[in-house]
């Protein structure tokens, strides 16, 4: 298909002409400007059609944005603004996001394929994140610490300066907000680097922040490739902190960059999370939770519960019911209200999911359902893949050890708690875990024994912005969300203030 060289997207998510609500430029140093980087062609994964194009940012834009960020927080007073003054702007951003939920949701659905219900939930979550960080900011206190002499000792906090926020394509506005809101609350400037596969909603968020009164230059949005724009941003000597969400390989490379610069970094990385069904679990609830946990967002979720462990004495009956329930899931375009499993982000990613399933089959996996592109002619033009249940492989197999990031669950039996914990922890990842059981003591024991940053008991994929989120092992370092999220975007400074007026012992004697 021939694409024009430069096609704007209306924020209603439809190709359009230049109108007030049209985005066709990147946001650098407080200016909307035509990018000079690679041409990004955005394809609607439900139809395969290019719906908009955009010229990406370049490493030169990184320089401009970093300089402007430092200048803006100083000259606009953002860095030194009182907490309630910054909180006011964050509240307004939250309100503006709420006012724009329909628009954000439609734009994100056409860009990523996700269902409208999913993208609306992500927008609501982003609004909540800005409001929570505003409220938390107003309650943060510096401390007067117990002193050891005739002086006051203060433990205070200050903005770091310019923060880099590098995000993946799977949940754009929510992952943006999780970084941008606390970084702004802390008085920093932020440069967001959304991915080439899904740049639009982050640009729309910049519009919203601008409208809410965020001073010019405090935020820039530089869509572009990771190895050019992302790398330049992370390496820039005047970027003081990096908050990254993405794959473990990229995260590890960025950890080296951070080590070189001695730059604080948060890495939210991949997962291969176990979901555990004990023989006393409410099977209907467990199945509903497992379907949602692994197939919502078409499995393109870091916390997808993609390894399903079932106690052996219930294994056969559970598999039969899980497969029957999976077959009822409605696969379709994200714009249709009853769709549960929407297309994947694009065709190349869909093909990589298909390849992983083929390799699993070559390794001995049995496909109990799915394992193919749907043959429904209605879906022929989109990047669809059927929700898939595999069995017959060991936990050590590639399909159980590597992240698929697609609608693929592998079901494995376990004998007892000890066997279960050993298998669940036999992975490089440590992001999330689900436990289904009626025995709360057992749930507690297993929750403590499994190596995961988040554990859900008789539920899955529920989130509260007030609750910290982090990954263990290769799933990351550092924590996002929660009240302390703001502090992680600040430098700590201690101040000693003399109260005695007395000279220190080495002072020269005063002349008579
Ligand atoms: P990715 O690592 O390929 O890319 C993530 C971001 O990093 C993109 O913006 C990309 O352009 C940028 N990037 C790539 N190489 C870079 C480099 N050398 N320097 C700087 N930036 C670079 O990941 P993806 O495919 O976009 O996202 C999927 C991954 O994200 C999955 O592994 C998923 O589990 C993970 N993820 C984790 C969480 C979490 O909170 N733990 C949440 C969502 C997604």
PDB file of C-alpha atoms and ligand atoms in Angstrom, residues 166-171 175 178 193-197 224-234 242 244-251 253-254 257 267-271 300-303 349 403 405 429 431 469-471 475-476 480, ligand 1:
ATOM      1  CA  UNK A 166      11.313   5.148  27.711  1.00  0.00           C
ATOM      2  CA  UNK A 167       8.194   3.030  27.237  1.00  0.00           C
ATOM      3  CA  UNK A 168       6.992  -0.025  25.273  1.00  0.00           C
ATOM      4  CA  UNK A 169       4.009  -0.269  22.930  1.00  0.00           C
ATOM      5  CA  UNK A 170       1.668  -2.516  24.871  1.00  0.00           C
ATOM      6  CA  UNK A 171      -0.050  -0.107  27.301  1.00  0.00           C
ATOM      7  CA  UNK A 175       2.993   3.318  31.301  1.00  0.00           C
ATOM      8  CA  UNK A 178       3.425   5.930  35.690  1.00  0.00           C
ATOM      9  CA  UNK A 193      10.386   8.315  24.211  1.00  0.00           C
ATOM     10  CA  UNK A 194       7.402   6.303  22.994  1.00  0.00           C
ATOM     11  CA  UNK A 195       7.996   3.374  20.645  1.00  0.00           C
ATOM     12  CA  UNK A 196       7.730   3.530  16.870  1.00  0.00           C
ATOM     13  CA  UNK A 197       4.945   0.930  17.008  1.00  0.00           C
ATOM     14  CA  UNK A 224      11.621   7.189  17.442  1.00  0.00           C
ATOM     15  CA  UNK A 225      13.644   4.035  17.256  1.00  0.00           C
ATOM     16  CA  UNK A 226      15.283   2.699  20.381  1.00  0.00           C
ATOM     17  CA  UNK A 227      18.770   2.331  18.959  1.00  0.00           C
ATOM     18  CA  UNK A 228      18.839   5.980  17.795  1.00  0.00           C
ATOM     19  CA  UNK A 229      16.562   8.273  19.815  1.00  0.00           C
ATOM     20  CA  UNK A 230      16.278   5.995  22.868  1.00  0.00           C
ATOM     21  CA  UNK A 231      20.019   5.359  22.999  1.00  0.00           C
ATOM     22  CA  UNK A 232      20.861   9.074  22.581  1.00  0.00           C
ATOM     23  CA  UNK A 233      18.448   9.942  25.366  1.00  0.00           C
ATOM     24  CA  UNK A 234      19.762   7.360  27.808  1.00  0.00           C
ATOM     25  CA  UNK A 242      16.149   6.867  33.412  1.00  0.00           C
ATOM     26  CA  UNK A 244      12.486   2.309  31.456  1.00  0.00           C
ATOM     27  CA  UNK A 245       9.778  -0.234  30.730  1.00  0.00           C
ATOM     28  CA  UNK A 246      10.395  -2.837  28.059  1.00  0.00           C
ATOM     29  CA  UNK A 247      12.128  -6.104  27.295  1.00  0.00           C
ATOM     30  CA  UNK A 248      14.831  -7.637  29.469  1.00  0.00           C
ATOM     31  CA  UNK A 249      17.485  -7.549  26.731  1.00  0.00           C
ATOM     32  CA  UNK A 250      17.004  -3.817  26.195  1.00  0.00           C
ATOM     33  CA  UNK A 251      16.807  -3.234  29.947  1.00  0.00           C
ATOM     34  CA  UNK A 253      21.807  -2.893  27.826  1.00  0.00           C
ATOM     35  CA  UNK A 254      20.423   0.273  29.433  1.00  0.00           C
ATOM     36  CA  UNK A 257      24.606   2.742  30.110  1.00  0.00           C
ATOM     37  CA  UNK A 267      13.833  -1.085  34.872  1.00  0.00           C
ATOM     38  CA  UNK A 268      10.393  -2.696  34.530  1.00  0.00           C
ATOM     39  CA  UNK A 269      11.063  -5.712  32.315  1.00  0.00           C
ATOM     40  CA  UNK A 270       9.607  -8.959  31.023  1.00  0.00           C
ATOM     41  CA  UNK A 271       7.861 -11.835  32.759  1.00  0.00           C
ATOM     42  CA  UNK A 300       0.697  -8.682  25.221  1.00  0.00           C
ATOM     43  CA  UNK A 301       1.168  -7.964  28.865  1.00  0.00           C
ATOM     44  CA  UNK A 302       4.293  -8.231  31.004  1.00  0.00           C
ATOM     45  CA  UNK A 303       2.235  -9.832  33.775  1.00  0.00           C
ATOM     46  CA  UNK A 349       4.832  -9.562  16.109  1.00  0.00           C
ATOM     47  CA  UNK A 403       8.198 -14.606  27.034  1.00  0.00           C
ATOM     48  CA  UNK A 405       3.931 -11.762  24.572  1.00  0.00           C
ATOM     49  CA  UNK A 429      11.803 -13.899  35.616  1.00  0.00           C
ATOM     50  CA  UNK A 431       7.290 -10.391  37.903  1.00  0.00           C
ATOM     51  CA  UNK A 469       5.011  -2.454  41.507  1.00  0.00           C
ATOM     52  CA  UNK A 470       8.380  -4.038  40.797  1.00  0.00           C
ATOM     53  CA  UNK A 471      10.002  -7.085  39.275  1.00  0.00           C
ATOM     54  CA  UNK A 475      12.008  -8.780  35.564  1.00  0.00           C
ATOM     55  CA  UNK A 476      13.692  -5.585  36.649  1.00  0.00           C
ATOM     56  CA  UNK A 480       7.098   2.247  40.376  1.00  0.00           C
TER      57      UNK A 480
HETATM   58  P1  LIG B   1      11.638  -3.142  23.886  1.00  0.00           P
HETATM   59  O1  LIG B   1      12.620  -3.392  24.967  1.00  0.00           O
HETATM   60  O2  LIG B   1      11.961  -3.610  22.523  1.00  0.00           O
HETATM   61  O3  LIG B   1      11.370  -1.564  23.733  1.00  0.00           O
HETATM   62  C1  LIG B   1      10.940  -0.767  24.819  1.00  0.00           C
HETATM   63  C2  LIG B   1      11.335   0.679  24.551  1.00  0.00           C
HETATM   64  O4  LIG B   1      12.758   0.766  24.548  1.00  0.00           O
HETATM   65  C3  LIG B   1      10.874   1.203  23.195  1.00  0.00           C
HETATM   66  O5  LIG B   1      10.514   2.553  23.318  1.00  0.00           O
HETATM   67  C4  LIG B   1      12.128   1.054  22.346  1.00  0.00           C
HETATM   68  O6  LIG B   1      12.164   1.935  21.244  1.00  0.00           O
HETATM   69  C5  LIG B   1      13.199   1.396  23.368  1.00  0.00           C
HETATM   70  N1  LIG B   1      14.549   0.872  23.042  1.00  0.00           N
HETATM   71  C6  LIG B   1      14.860  -0.252  22.361  1.00  0.00           C
HETATM   72  N2  LIG B   1      16.211  -0.370  22.290  1.00  0.00           N
HETATM   73  C7  LIG B   1      16.734   0.686  22.936  1.00  0.00           C
HETATM   74  C8  LIG B   1      18.084   1.128  23.212  1.00  0.00           C
HETATM   75  N3  LIG B   1      19.137   0.456  22.773  1.00  0.00           N
HETATM   76  N4  LIG B   1      18.255   2.245  23.938  1.00  0.00           N
HETATM   77  C9  LIG B   1      17.193   2.939  24.400  1.00  0.00           C
HETATM   78  N5  LIG B   1      15.899   2.595  24.151  1.00  0.00           N
HETATM   79  C10 LIG B   1      15.686   1.477  23.437  1.00  0.00           C
HETATM   80  O7  LIG B   1      10.260  -3.724  24.395  1.00  0.00           O
HETATM   81  P2  LIG B   1       8.873  -3.776  23.622  1.00  0.00           P
HETATM   82  O8  LIG B   1       8.901  -4.857  22.611  1.00  0.00           O
HETATM   83  O9  LIG B   1       8.496  -2.398  23.180  1.00  0.00           O
HETATM   84  O10 LIG B   1       7.874  -4.149  24.821  1.00  0.00           O
HETATM   85  C11 LIG B   1       7.623  -5.436  25.225  1.00  0.00           C
HETATM   86  C12 LIG B   1       8.413  -5.761  26.477  1.00  0.00           C
HETATM   87  O11 LIG B   1       8.111  -4.848  27.517  1.00  0.00           O
HETATM   88  C13 LIG B   1       8.040  -7.125  27.028  1.00  0.00           C
HETATM   89  O12 LIG B   1       9.212  -7.813  27.390  1.00  0.00           O
HETATM   90  C14 LIG B   1       7.218  -6.805  28.258  1.00  0.00           C
HETATM   91  O13 LIG B   1       7.215  -7.811  29.240  1.00  0.00           O
HETATM   92  C15 LIG B   1       7.867  -5.557  28.729  1.00  0.00           C
HETATM   93  N6  LIG B   1       6.972  -4.806  29.619  1.00  0.00           N
HETATM   94  C16 LIG B   1       7.256  -4.766  30.956  1.00  0.00           C
HETATM   95  C17 LIG B   1       6.395  -4.113  31.832  1.00  0.00           C
HETATM   96  C18 LIG B   1       6.674  -4.044  33.311  1.00  0.00           C
HETATM   97  O14 LIG B   1       6.105  -3.192  33.976  1.00  0.00           O
HETATM   98  N7  LIG B   1       7.516  -4.910  33.858  1.00  0.00           N
HETATM   99  C19 LIG B   1       5.244  -3.488  31.338  1.00  0.00           C
HETATM  100  C20 LIG B   1       4.992  -3.541  29.971  1.00  0.00           C
HETATM  101  C21 LIG B   1       5.867  -4.201  29.114  1.00  0.00           C
END
